[in-house]
Amino acid sequence: MFCSEKKLLEVERKVKANDREYNEKFQYADNRIHTSKYNILTFLPINLFEQFQRVANAYFLFLLILQLIPEISSLTWFTTIVPLVLVITMTAVKDATDDCFRHKSDNQVNNRQSEVLIDGKLQNEKWMNVKVGDIIKLENNQFVAADLLLLSSSEPHGLCYIETAELDGETNLKVRHALAVTSELGADISRLAKFDGPDTKLMQNSGKTKFKRTSIDRLMNTLVLWIFGFLVCLGIILAIGNSIWEKQVGDQFRSFLFWKEGEKNSVFSGFLTFWSYIIILNTVVPISLYVSVEVIRLGHSYFINWDRKMYYSGKATPAEARTTTLNEELGQIEYVFSDKTGTLTQNIMTFKKCSINGRIYGEVQDDLGQKTDITKKKEPVDFSVNSQAERTFQFFDHNLMEAIKLGDPKVHEFLRLLALCHTVMSEENSAGQLIYQVQSPDEGALVTAARNFGFTFKSRTPETITIEELGTLVTYQLLAFLDFNNIRKRMSVIVRNPKGQIKLYSKGADTILFEKLHPSNEDLLTLTSDHLSEFAGEGLRTLAIAYRDLDDKYFKEWHKMLEDANTATDERDERIAGLYEEIERDLMLLGATAVEDKLQEGVIETVTSLSLANIKIWVLTGDKQETAINIGYACNMLTDDMNDVFIIAGNTAAEVREELRKAKENLFGQNRSFSNGHVVFEKKQQLELASVVEETITGDYALVINGHSLAHALESDVKNDLLELACMCKTVVCCRVTPLQKAQVVELVKKYRNAVTLAIGDGANDVSMIKSAHIGVGISGQEGLQAVLASDYSFAQFRYLQRLLLVHGRWSYFRMCKFLCYFFYKNFAFTLVHFWFGFFCGFSAQTVYDQWFITLFNIVYTSLPVLAMGIFDQDVNDQNSMDYPQLYQPGQQNLLFNKRKFLICMAHGIYTSLALFFIPYGAFYNAAGEDGQHLADYQSFAVTMATSLVIVVSVQIALDTSYWTVVNHVFIWGSIATYFSILFTMHSNGIFAIFPNQFPFVGNARHSLTQKCIWLVILLTTVASVMPVVAFRFLKVDLFPTLSDQLRQRQKAQKKARPLHSRRPQTRRSSSRRSGYAFAHQEGYGELITSGKNMRAKNLPPTSGLEKTLYNSTSWIENLCKKTTDTVSSFSQDKTVKL
Amino acid sequence: MKRTPQDCPSRLPENTAVKQQQLPACRLQLSATGILSGFFATGVFCLGMGVILILSAKSSMEIEINYTKICASCAKLRENARNFDKECTCSIPFHLTQTMRVLAHSYLSKACTGHPMSCYNLSAHPPCTPDPGDLLEFQFFHGTYHLLMYYGNVYMYYKLYGFYQNLHGYLLSRSNSQLLGTDVKDVETCAPFSKSHDGTPIAPCGAIANSLFNDTIILSYKLNSSVHIQVPMLRSGITWWTDKYIKFRNPSSSNLSSAFAGTTKPPSWPKPVYELDENDPGNNGFLNDDFIVWMRTAAFPTFKKLYRRLSRTQHFIEGLPAGNYSFNVSYNFPVTRFQGEKSVVLSTLTWSGGHSLFLGLAYTVTGAMTWLAAFSMMAVHLKLKGKRFSPDDKVKL
């Protein structure tokens, strides 16, 4: 820790490589990871200190101290200390287990082996013993557990590919290169440890996770404050009562008793009484509340972990509740913020369809010749003849294979283009299998498709591309590489085939490419255009494919101009762009490809179901607008039925404001015309009354906003406009947003809508959003861990969100609310009898019950039944919860537990306490036992009251429990049985003989509970306290049945003959909407390829190609660095943390 | 989601009912008919129980005579603590009559309104006489009561008003271990009456013991104008068995006075604990029945405690015959000092215990309310039944 303090001042580090003695002078931190909080010695003091920092525990400690003052001690010390110790122990055990796991994971990371150069020899050393300045040898596929400086590598030019999945969730390899000076040093990857342990960038950036609390938590705290206030009020009333009583009666009574010592000023006596009553009435603020809530949440978390329906066998990943304190909030979600890639989509691109020369391939037709969806029954194309085929690739249309066999030149050309025009790198793994390293999954899909159809991309050098065309190796000379960028939206290669023909192959966005076509393509263009629309309608990502034959002379001229342009000093980029434009024209259209950005399983159903549950889903993605919209359509978030889709894409604040204004106007305008056609002058009024109008908006709207606009829109003055607009829209898509903006959007909704938000994502760019939302969900099972580490819940598939919210969340909320209602009711009923008794015992702070009963009531007699209800209760079963998403709405509207409900519970408790006190009081007032002996003694009264109370609250929990499992039976009957057995034990002769002063109630249970009269009193009390509740509930269900009530009735009716549940068939979107262009790769890899820097030295041909001369080795590295700054920022975060 | 267990045995959650939340359970879903019939049944039960309780309470008899004011001179004497050793007795004559059982009740209110004080005194249900002559007599003798002759056991209670046996400090001021006889000198919990001024522990210690009710009440029957006989009363059986045999034990010793050696009497007691009843060793010391009864503290400031029960011998085999009686009270307990009152109560019992109307009335009221609720619920339910949508109409996906 000393080191981290020093770190604040640290400006530079002086490190001598491989010189431990020198480096030790600086006392840099060691490389041990510490995420654990305690060790065996510090556990008790630190943990206790932490626990007593909590208000509730501190309060009970304060009570305990109060109780030790004899003047005001109205309860013996054990009534508070027993529950307090129990609560503290339970929490401590939980903390200890948590810390145990942290120790374990720390050890696992710390004990990983590394090879360190010590005394000139490579030695195995645990990562935790690595020191700053050590030189480490890393081999392929090894974990890195420190910030390292790359000295050299076995790859050419000191390049090194690293995966940063554990940091940012990105599984693609990132290129790092050693300093030129050091790169010559060694053959293997060696690195110098730069920062260790707590000094690593990751540990420095990990920051404290914000402590999340649920709205129920906050409400509970407010209510506890209310209860404190209520408690103080009661205390004051009783204290005043005591003062008056002392003055009028007490003084004389005391003097009669010769109680001289006890004599005191009546006001002072009132003051003491106040504190005494605070002690007695403290049970209204139940100490076991917090711990019970924790237990229930823990139970719910385990149910999530155990749910087989949320287990993804594909990745062997069960759902995991990483935070155990937020469960009931899952039942109150109003906004879901979802990432796209990896969350909604699988980030797997599959080549689905293509249109070649006006013919569609890839459509599956059934016997009647009608299009059908691809089903498993259909036989996929058999690629087994092709040894290079990728096993996982499936294609269901045999026509394409036949066309290839028939030698259709257009089809061949099409596939050849796919095999040639890309930035994919190939390599062979140890088994001789061809592996593609792809920068963009789209390209990977296309190249893989070509490979399976017999046009296998084999290898490339900076000047050549070798492909295997239907079994024969063909090497093409790569003449020029016209790279992709955002403006061009296309890429082309110019190659010379073995016959000497020069061809330009181009693929790109249809909108762009179609403008470049040769006029002779008119007919084909219309046809292909139709096909593209069809593809787009199915949510596929499309590219248009075209080629051009170039003659030698023309190319040479052009190439010369390109060389000139490249060496030009001014306007170089513009000139090159112009030249690219020049050559990419008069293209011959070949067709189009359709790649499916595969949605995760069940996304559409989940989205539909969640929107039925009135959950608004916002997609926040870093992707381009077109892609985002495309996915929006693909998963039914955007539909053609929508009245309007507002697109905000302005680049300046003014533009954005204007666009927002227009959208709003449009919204209100349309709405007006929909509703009843107001006249124009009312328009302004309507705008002013936006919040009112919001409720009356008809029709579905969607909002698409991009990152630039969002940055402006998030500025304070337009923020509200944006929010207002966005919240009126059914779907909101934010594209091109930065991680920070994601968080800002979440914060915006959180702050101004007061709604419960959930963010779901899978990558490091979602971490900020996950952290700032009320609930963060991480998609697990992928390589990356960052999102999962920051999340509160994690599971492998987006579709489990439906079950998490609609089943687990709903149940959790429902149970928690029921639990709280009952808990407050119980404690009011239990405690307030002391208040009523105060009026009959001279406000002397005498408790009604036996001290032992007070001690045990909350923790033994009544804790388990309510816990069982809180953990197991179900109003409707999980299937119905899923089928009727509307059931989710009470949670969003906060209907099941709020301040009003609390007041009702309180009133219920007060009523019960009145019945509990006054019925026995009336009956005891002039009563005598069956044997004539007196009955109205304090002890009998206490036993009667206690027994009535236990029975009344047990009957009440029995009524509240709607799902009676074995556990409920055992706990409810068990609690009553426990009560009676403890009662009889404590009132037994034996225990009195041993502790006469602690158990003075000897024989009381036997005597009182054999009296008919007492049982009549208990029975009447029970009837009187329960009947009104039953009547009230009956009328409520009868008059205002909730959906849940109706379903329960139906569920009951259907129990015997359950009809087969039929899902509504999903209506496929038949869209005329033209898909946007979806090209997912970054600019700049073309340079990497043509420069050859990433190719093995042995593969490097000796001659210098045309392109080679254009770049020197440093310039491309500079370019690369410039273009990949966003990924470079994570350069030194090479710290592996596997928790 | 069918998964083979071999898939990944370690991570696939177990398919148990608990873990999948599929525990077999019955859903508590009460039907309208169930609830309504439950209500009607409860109503019937409560009403029936109420009627039975009221009738049986009426069949029992109770007479209460408040003697605070009647023995005013004694009360005055006792207000001065220095007169503690002076005897003061007081006689309260009253009349029991066998007839007018029904009338007695119907005149109750009239008599009471006519005479507020008597109403206070007759707080329970001794019927007042309608006869003006009796009223005069009433004032003079302070009690003429026309009661059904008491059959069966008759119990005599003393009743205190405004005596707070339930004060927190008072309740605690006793030593159970001392009363158990194990350690006579254990007076720790008895403050402020744990030790006398010279430091000797008090036995029995504590405020409860110190304030022991010490009036002696003797009931005598006027056989004829000249012969008064004392009504034979039993002292036994007035305590709980556990109190007498478990909770209270005398310290073991050859004789009681030596057992209590080294202790002193409570300040307001005239004599030490081992002289409470020198005739009956089974009633002496901590085992004194009156003492045990007193030590079982009352829950409310108004309470009655069993004093004696009728020994059904001679004239009294069938209970107390109608006729003239008097209570002869040896007045020792100074209630006026704290504005309390005391009375003596004669009562018979019913099957459910004491003579109290409250429970019967409460049951009747509860039963009536339950029926009322049941009828209104039924009305609401029937009215809605036709109108309500069936769940299928409302529940739409």
PDB file of C-alpha atoms in Angstrom, chain A residues 712-846:
ATOM      1  CA  HIS A 712     -24.815  17.335 -28.827  1.00  0.00           C
ATOM      2  CA  ALA A 713     -28.157  16.118 -27.643  1.00  0.00           C
ATOM      3  CA  LEU A 714     -26.752  15.232 -24.267  1.00  0.00           C
ATOM      4  CA  GLU A 715     -25.909  18.853 -23.688  1.00  0.00           C
ATOM      5  CA  SER A 716     -28.094  20.274 -21.039  1.00  0.00           C
ATOM      6  CA  ASP A 717     -30.525  22.379 -23.021  1.00  0.00           C
ATOM      7  CA  VAL A 718     -31.616  19.733 -25.484  1.00  0.00           C
ATOM      8  CA  LYS A 719     -31.327  16.868 -23.066  1.00  0.00           C
ATOM      9  CA  ASN A 720     -34.927  17.063 -22.024  1.00  0.00           C
ATOM     10  CA  ASP A 721     -36.154  17.258 -25.588  1.00  0.00           C
ATOM     11  CA  LEU A 722     -34.212  14.168 -26.414  1.00  0.00           C
ATOM     12  CA  LEU A 723     -35.460  12.332 -23.393  1.00  0.00           C
ATOM     13  CA  GLU A 724     -39.031  13.323 -24.013  1.00  0.00           C
ATOM     14  CA  LEU A 725     -38.851  12.219 -27.600  1.00  0.00           C
ATOM     15  CA  ALA A 726     -37.003   9.042 -26.809  1.00  0.00           C
ATOM     16  CA  CYS A 727     -39.373   8.013 -24.113  1.00  0.00           C
ATOM     17  CA  MET A 728     -42.341   8.409 -26.370  1.00  0.00           C
ATOM     18  CA  CYS A 729     -40.781   6.121 -28.893  1.00  0.00           C
ATOM     19  CA  LYS A 730     -41.255   2.440 -28.679  1.00  0.00           C
ATOM     20  CA  THR A 731     -37.744   1.711 -29.773  1.00  0.00           C
ATOM     21  CA  VAL A 732     -34.612   3.751 -29.526  1.00  0.00           C
ATOM     22  CA  VAL A 733     -31.460   2.880 -31.361  1.00  0.00           C
ATOM     23  CA  CYS A 734     -28.258   4.743 -30.641  1.00  0.00           C
ATOM     24  CA  CYS A 735     -25.493   3.915 -33.000  1.00  0.00           C
ATOM     25  CA  ARG A 736     -21.845   4.865 -33.176  1.00  0.00           C
ATOM     26  CA  VAL A 737     -21.838   5.604 -29.476  1.00  0.00           C
ATOM     27  CA  THR A 738     -18.778   5.485 -27.303  1.00  0.00           C
ATOM     28  CA  PRO A 739     -18.733   3.510 -24.101  1.00  0.00           C
ATOM     29  CA  LEU A 740     -18.952   6.752 -22.188  1.00  0.00           C
ATOM     30  CA  GLN A 741     -22.005   7.844 -24.121  1.00  0.00           C
ATOM     31  CA  LYS A 742     -23.649   4.550 -23.389  1.00  0.00           C
ATOM     32  CA  ALA A 743     -23.248   5.276 -19.732  1.00  0.00           C
ATOM     33  CA  GLN A 744     -24.468   8.835 -20.215  1.00  0.00           C
ATOM     34  CA  VAL A 745     -27.638   7.668 -21.889  1.00  0.00           C
ATOM     35  CA  VAL A 746     -28.272   5.253 -19.059  1.00  0.00           C
ATOM     36  CA  GLU A 747     -27.619   7.956 -16.503  1.00  0.00           C
ATOM     37  CA  LEU A 748     -29.951  10.298 -18.344  1.00  0.00           C
ATOM     38  CA  VAL A 749     -32.845   7.895 -18.198  1.00  0.00           C
ATOM     39  CA  LYS A 750     -31.993   6.924 -14.653  1.00  0.00           C
ATOM     40  CA  LYS A 751     -31.924  10.488 -13.506  1.00  0.00           C
ATOM     41  CA  TYR A 752     -34.819  12.070 -15.310  1.00  0.00           C
ATOM     42  CA  ARG A 753     -37.231   9.212 -15.739  1.00  0.00           C
ATOM     43  CA  ASN A 754     -36.729   7.767 -12.296  1.00  0.00           C
ATOM     44  CA  ALA A 755     -37.020   4.422 -13.920  1.00  0.00           C
ATOM     45  CA  VAL A 756     -35.256   1.209 -13.167  1.00  0.00           C
ATOM     46  CA  THR A 757     -32.760   0.442 -15.864  1.00  0.00           C
ATOM     47  CA  LEU A 758     -30.958  -2.651 -16.962  1.00  0.00           C
ATOM     48  CA  ALA A 759     -27.952  -2.713 -19.227  1.00  0.00           C
ATOM     49  CA  ILE A 760     -26.870  -5.826 -21.012  1.00  0.00           C
ATOM     50  CA  GLY A 761     -23.685  -6.283 -22.945  1.00  0.00           C
ATOM     51  CA  ASP A 762     -20.769  -8.537 -23.529  1.00  0.00           C
ATOM     52  CA  GLY A 763     -17.680  -6.478 -24.139  1.00  0.00           C
ATOM     53  CA  ALA A 764     -15.429  -4.022 -22.421  1.00  0.00           C
ATOM     54  CA  ASN A 765     -17.185  -1.175 -24.173  1.00  0.00           C
ATOM     55  CA  ASP A 766     -20.322  -2.051 -22.255  1.00  0.00           C
ATOM     56  CA  VAL A 767     -18.683  -1.969 -18.878  1.00  0.00           C
ATOM     57  CA  SER A 768     -19.431   1.647 -18.143  1.00  0.00           C
ATOM     58  CA  MET A 769     -23.043   1.185 -19.103  1.00  0.00           C
ATOM     59  CA  ILE A 770     -23.304  -1.988 -17.064  1.00  0.00           C
ATOM     60  CA  LYS A 771     -21.859  -0.239 -14.084  1.00  0.00           C
ATOM     61  CA  SER A 772     -24.074   2.792 -14.295  1.00  0.00           C
ATOM     62  CA  ALA A 773     -27.376   1.019 -14.853  1.00  0.00           C
ATOM     63  CA  HIS A 774     -29.335  -0.179 -11.880  1.00  0.00           C
ATOM     64  CA  ILE A 775     -28.698  -3.677 -13.019  1.00  0.00           C
ATOM     65  CA  GLY A 776     -25.899  -4.766 -15.274  1.00  0.00           C
ATOM     66  CA  VAL A 777     -26.055  -8.016 -17.132  1.00  0.00           C
ATOM     67  CA  GLY A 778     -23.057  -9.534 -18.808  1.00  0.00           C
ATOM     68  CA  ILE A 779     -23.143 -12.113 -21.531  1.00  0.00           C
ATOM     69  CA  SER A 780     -20.850 -14.821 -20.329  1.00  0.00           C
ATOM     70  CA  GLY A 781     -19.394 -17.799 -22.070  1.00  0.00           C
ATOM     71  CA  GLN A 782     -17.366 -15.654 -24.424  1.00  0.00           C
ATOM     72  CA  GLU A 783     -13.681 -15.260 -23.929  1.00  0.00           C
ATOM     73  CA  GLY A 784     -13.933 -11.773 -22.613  1.00  0.00           C
ATOM     74  CA  LEU A 785     -14.552 -11.298 -18.962  1.00  0.00           C
ATOM     75  CA  GLN A 786     -14.682  -7.560 -18.470  1.00  0.00           C
ATOM     76  CA  ALA A 787     -18.412  -7.193 -18.943  1.00  0.00           C
ATOM     77  CA  VAL A 788     -19.116 -10.214 -16.837  1.00  0.00           C
ATOM     78  CA  LEU A 789     -16.791  -9.002 -14.136  1.00  0.00           C
ATOM     79  CA  ALA A 790     -18.569  -5.686 -13.978  1.00  0.00           C
ATOM     80  CA  SER A 791     -22.013  -7.187 -14.194  1.00  0.00           C
ATOM     81  CA  ASP A 792     -24.512  -8.128 -11.562  1.00  0.00           C
ATOM     82  CA  TYR A 793     -25.935 -11.045 -13.462  1.00  0.00           C
ATOM     83  CA  SER A 794     -24.460 -13.015 -16.254  1.00  0.00           C
ATOM     84  CA  PHE A 795     -25.696 -15.648 -18.610  1.00  0.00           C
ATOM     85  CA  ALA A 796     -24.749 -16.910 -22.011  1.00  0.00           C
ATOM     86  CA  GLN A 797     -27.639 -15.917 -24.194  1.00  0.00           C
ATOM     87  CA  PHE A 798     -29.689 -12.789 -24.619  1.00  0.00           C
ATOM     88  CA  ARG A 799     -32.868 -14.838 -24.608  1.00  0.00           C
ATOM     89  CA  TYR A 800     -32.390 -15.739 -20.957  1.00  0.00           C
ATOM     90  CA  LEU A 801     -33.110 -12.136 -20.162  1.00  0.00           C
ATOM     91  CA  GLN A 802     -36.759 -12.968 -20.652  1.00  0.00           C
ATOM     92  CA  ARG A 803     -36.671 -15.630 -17.995  1.00  0.00           C
ATOM     93  CA  LEU A 804     -34.471 -13.573 -15.726  1.00  0.00           C
ATOM     94  CA  LEU A 805     -36.896 -10.668 -15.757  1.00  0.00           C
ATOM     95  CA  LEU A 806     -40.276 -12.216 -16.269  1.00  0.00           C
ATOM     96  CA  VAL A 807     -39.810 -15.194 -14.041  1.00  0.00           C
ATOM     97  CA  HIS A 808     -37.010 -14.642 -11.583  1.00  0.00           C
ATOM     98  CA  GLY A 809     -37.335 -10.898 -11.374  1.00  0.00           C
ATOM     99  CA  ARG A 810     -41.067 -10.957 -11.091  1.00  0.00           C
ATOM    100  CA  TRP A 811     -41.031 -13.623  -8.466  1.00  0.00           C
ATOM    101  CA  SER A 812     -38.298 -11.915  -6.519  1.00  0.00           C
ATOM    102  CA  TYR A 813     -40.174  -8.664  -6.492  1.00  0.00           C
ATOM    103  CA  PHE A 814     -43.429 -10.347  -5.641  1.00  0.00           C
ATOM    104  CA  ARG A 815     -41.869 -12.335  -2.850  1.00  0.00           C
ATOM    105  CA  MET A 816     -39.892  -9.477  -1.445  1.00  0.00           C
ATOM    106  CA  CYS A 817     -42.956  -7.258  -1.333  1.00  0.00           C
ATOM    107  CA  LYS A 818     -45.020  -9.905   0.348  1.00  0.00           C
ATOM    108  CA  PHE A 819     -42.232 -10.523   2.764  1.00  0.00           C
ATOM    109  CA  LEU A 820     -41.864  -6.870   3.657  1.00  0.00           C
ATOM    110  CA  CYS A 821     -45.599  -6.357   4.051  1.00  0.00           C
ATOM    111  CA  TYR A 822     -45.830  -9.276   6.354  1.00  0.00           C
ATOM    112  CA  PHE A 823     -42.694  -8.395   8.240  1.00  0.00           C
ATOM    113  CA  PHE A 824     -43.781  -4.876   9.046  1.00  0.00           C
ATOM    114  CA  TYR A 825     -47.263  -6.077   9.922  1.00  0.00           C
ATOM    115  CA  LYS A 826     -45.862  -8.709  12.224  1.00  0.00           C
ATOM    116  CA  ASN A 827     -43.628  -6.339  14.061  1.00  0.00           C
ATOM    117  CA  PHE A 828     -46.292  -3.737  14.510  1.00  0.00           C
ATOM    118  CA  ALA A 829     -48.706  -6.314  15.849  1.00  0.00           C
ATOM    119  CA  PHE A 830     -45.991  -7.663  18.110  1.00  0.00           C
ATOM    120  CA  THR A 831     -44.730  -4.392  19.474  1.00  0.00           C
ATOM    121  CA  LEU A 832     -47.663  -2.064  19.769  1.00  0.00           C
ATOM    122  CA  VAL A 833     -49.335  -4.084  22.505  1.00  0.00           C
ATOM    123  CA  HIS A 834     -46.667  -2.615  24.786  1.00  0.00           C
ATOM    124  CA  PHE A 835     -48.009   0.784  23.891  1.00  0.00           C
ATOM    125  CA  TRP A 836     -51.566  -0.127  24.849  1.00  0.00           C
ATOM    126  CA  PHE A 837     -50.356  -1.848  27.974  1.00  0.00           C
ATOM    127  CA  GLY A 838     -48.551   1.336  28.912  1.00  0.00           C
ATOM    128  CA  PHE A 839     -51.898   2.932  29.669  1.00  0.00           C
ATOM    129  CA  PHE A 840     -52.675   0.244  32.213  1.00  0.00           C
ATOM    130  CA  CYS A 841     -49.366  -0.111  33.940  1.00  0.00           C
ATOM    131  CA  GLY A 842     -48.711   3.464  34.826  1.00  0.00           C
ATOM    132  CA  PHE A 843     -46.468   3.937  31.763  1.00  0.00           C
ATOM    133  CA  SER A 844     -43.797   2.127  33.677  1.00  0.00           C
ATOM    134  CA  ALA A 845     -42.200   0.499  30.615  1.00  0.00           C
ATOM    135  CA  GLN A 846     -43.353  -2.912  31.648  1.00  0.00           C
TER     136      GLN A 846
END
